[in-house]
PDB file of C-alpha atoms in Angstrom:
ATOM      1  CA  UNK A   1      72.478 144.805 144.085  1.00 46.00           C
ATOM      2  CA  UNK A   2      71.614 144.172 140.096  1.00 46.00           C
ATOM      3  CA  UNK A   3      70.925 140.695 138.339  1.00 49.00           C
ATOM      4  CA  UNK A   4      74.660 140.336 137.766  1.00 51.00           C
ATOM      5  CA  UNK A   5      75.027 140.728 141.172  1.00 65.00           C
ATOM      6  CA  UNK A   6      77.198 138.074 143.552  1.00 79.00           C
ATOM      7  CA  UNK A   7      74.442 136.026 145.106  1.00 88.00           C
ATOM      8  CA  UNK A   8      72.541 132.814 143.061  1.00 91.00           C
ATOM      9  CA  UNK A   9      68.739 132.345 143.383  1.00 91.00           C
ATOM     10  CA  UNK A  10      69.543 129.674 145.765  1.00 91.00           C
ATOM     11  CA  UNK A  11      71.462 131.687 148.456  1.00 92.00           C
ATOM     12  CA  UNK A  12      69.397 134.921 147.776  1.00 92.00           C
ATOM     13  CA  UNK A  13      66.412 132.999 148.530  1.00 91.00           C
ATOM     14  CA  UNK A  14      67.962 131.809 151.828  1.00 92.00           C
ATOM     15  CA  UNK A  15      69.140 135.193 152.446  1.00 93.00           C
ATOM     16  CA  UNK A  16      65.547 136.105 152.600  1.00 93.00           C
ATOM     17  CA  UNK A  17      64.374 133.413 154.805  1.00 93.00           C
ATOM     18  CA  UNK A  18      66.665 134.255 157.397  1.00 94.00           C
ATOM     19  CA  UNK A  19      65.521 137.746 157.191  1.00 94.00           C
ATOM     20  CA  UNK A  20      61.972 136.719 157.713  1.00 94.00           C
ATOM     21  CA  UNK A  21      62.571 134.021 160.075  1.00 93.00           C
ATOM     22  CA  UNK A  22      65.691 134.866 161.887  1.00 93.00           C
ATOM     23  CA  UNK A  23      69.017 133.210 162.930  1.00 94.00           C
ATOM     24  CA  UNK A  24      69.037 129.701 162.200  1.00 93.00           C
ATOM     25  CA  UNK A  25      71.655 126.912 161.997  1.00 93.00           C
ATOM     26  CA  UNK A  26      72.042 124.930 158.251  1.00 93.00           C
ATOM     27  CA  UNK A  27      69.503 122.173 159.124  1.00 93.00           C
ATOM     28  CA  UNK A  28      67.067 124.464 160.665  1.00 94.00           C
ATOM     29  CA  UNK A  29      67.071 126.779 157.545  1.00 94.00           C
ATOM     30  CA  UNK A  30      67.069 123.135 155.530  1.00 93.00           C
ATOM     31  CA  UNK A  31      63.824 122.365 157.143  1.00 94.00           C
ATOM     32  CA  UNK A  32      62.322 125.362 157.253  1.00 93.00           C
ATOM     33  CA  UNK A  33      62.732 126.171 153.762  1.00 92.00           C
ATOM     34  CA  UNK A  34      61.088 122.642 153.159  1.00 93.00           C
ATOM     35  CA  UNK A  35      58.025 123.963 155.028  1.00 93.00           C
ATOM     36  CA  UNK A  36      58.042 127.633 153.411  1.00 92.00           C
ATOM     37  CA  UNK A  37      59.144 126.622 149.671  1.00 91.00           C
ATOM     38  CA  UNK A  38      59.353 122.967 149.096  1.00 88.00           C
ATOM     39  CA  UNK A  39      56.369 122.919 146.921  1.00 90.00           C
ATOM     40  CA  UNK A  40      57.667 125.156 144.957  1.00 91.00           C
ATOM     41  CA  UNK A  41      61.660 125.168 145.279  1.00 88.00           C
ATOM     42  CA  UNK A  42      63.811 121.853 146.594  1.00 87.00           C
ATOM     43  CA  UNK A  43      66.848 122.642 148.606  1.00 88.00           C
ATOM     44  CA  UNK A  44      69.703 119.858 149.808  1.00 91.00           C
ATOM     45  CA  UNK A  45      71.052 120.183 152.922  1.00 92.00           C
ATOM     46  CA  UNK A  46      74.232 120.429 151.106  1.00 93.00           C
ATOM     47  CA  UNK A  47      73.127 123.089 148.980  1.00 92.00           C
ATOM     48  CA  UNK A  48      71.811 125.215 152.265  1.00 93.00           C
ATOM     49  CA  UNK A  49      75.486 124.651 153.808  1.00 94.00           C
ATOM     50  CA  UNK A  50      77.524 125.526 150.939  1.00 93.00           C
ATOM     51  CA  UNK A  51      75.261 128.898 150.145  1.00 93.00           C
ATOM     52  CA  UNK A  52      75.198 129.483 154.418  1.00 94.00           C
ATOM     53  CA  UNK A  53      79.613 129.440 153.748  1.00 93.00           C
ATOM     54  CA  UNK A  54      79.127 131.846 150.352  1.00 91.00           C
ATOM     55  CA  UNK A  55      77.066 134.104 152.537  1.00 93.00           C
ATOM     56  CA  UNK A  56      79.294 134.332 155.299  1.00 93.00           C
ATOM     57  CA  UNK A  57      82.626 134.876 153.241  1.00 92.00           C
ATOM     58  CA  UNK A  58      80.671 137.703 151.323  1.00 91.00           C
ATOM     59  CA  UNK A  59      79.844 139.329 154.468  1.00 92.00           C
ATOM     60  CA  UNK A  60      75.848 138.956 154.563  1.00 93.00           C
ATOM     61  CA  UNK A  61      75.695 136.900 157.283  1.00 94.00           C
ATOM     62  CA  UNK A  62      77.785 135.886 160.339  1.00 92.00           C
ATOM     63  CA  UNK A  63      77.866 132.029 161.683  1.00 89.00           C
ATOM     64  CA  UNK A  64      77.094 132.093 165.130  1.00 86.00           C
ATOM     65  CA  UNK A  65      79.156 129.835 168.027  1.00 81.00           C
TER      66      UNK A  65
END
């Protein structure tokens, strides 16, 4: 994927926690993205659940039960 690709910073960067971490649910990823970035990068919860629904319709990730 290039820079004019379909993914923001925001859910790219999630993207990549989950890939390091591993399945997680919104407030999980929320949290642990606090831990991993928050000096560095803030994230809302509402941000993490409206990137979690980009990712999902875009194929990248499926939501679990």
């Amino acid at each position: 994927m290039d820079s004019q690709g379909p993914l923001n910073s925001t859910a790219a960067a999630m993207l990549g926690l989950l890939a390091q971490i591993g399945p997680l649910n919104g407030n999980s990823l929320s949290r642990c993205a606090d831990v991993l970035i928050g000096d560095y990068w803030t994230l809302t919860r509402s941000q993490v659940y409206r990137e979690l629904q980009t990712l999902e319709e875009l194929e990248y990730i499926e939501a679990g039960p």
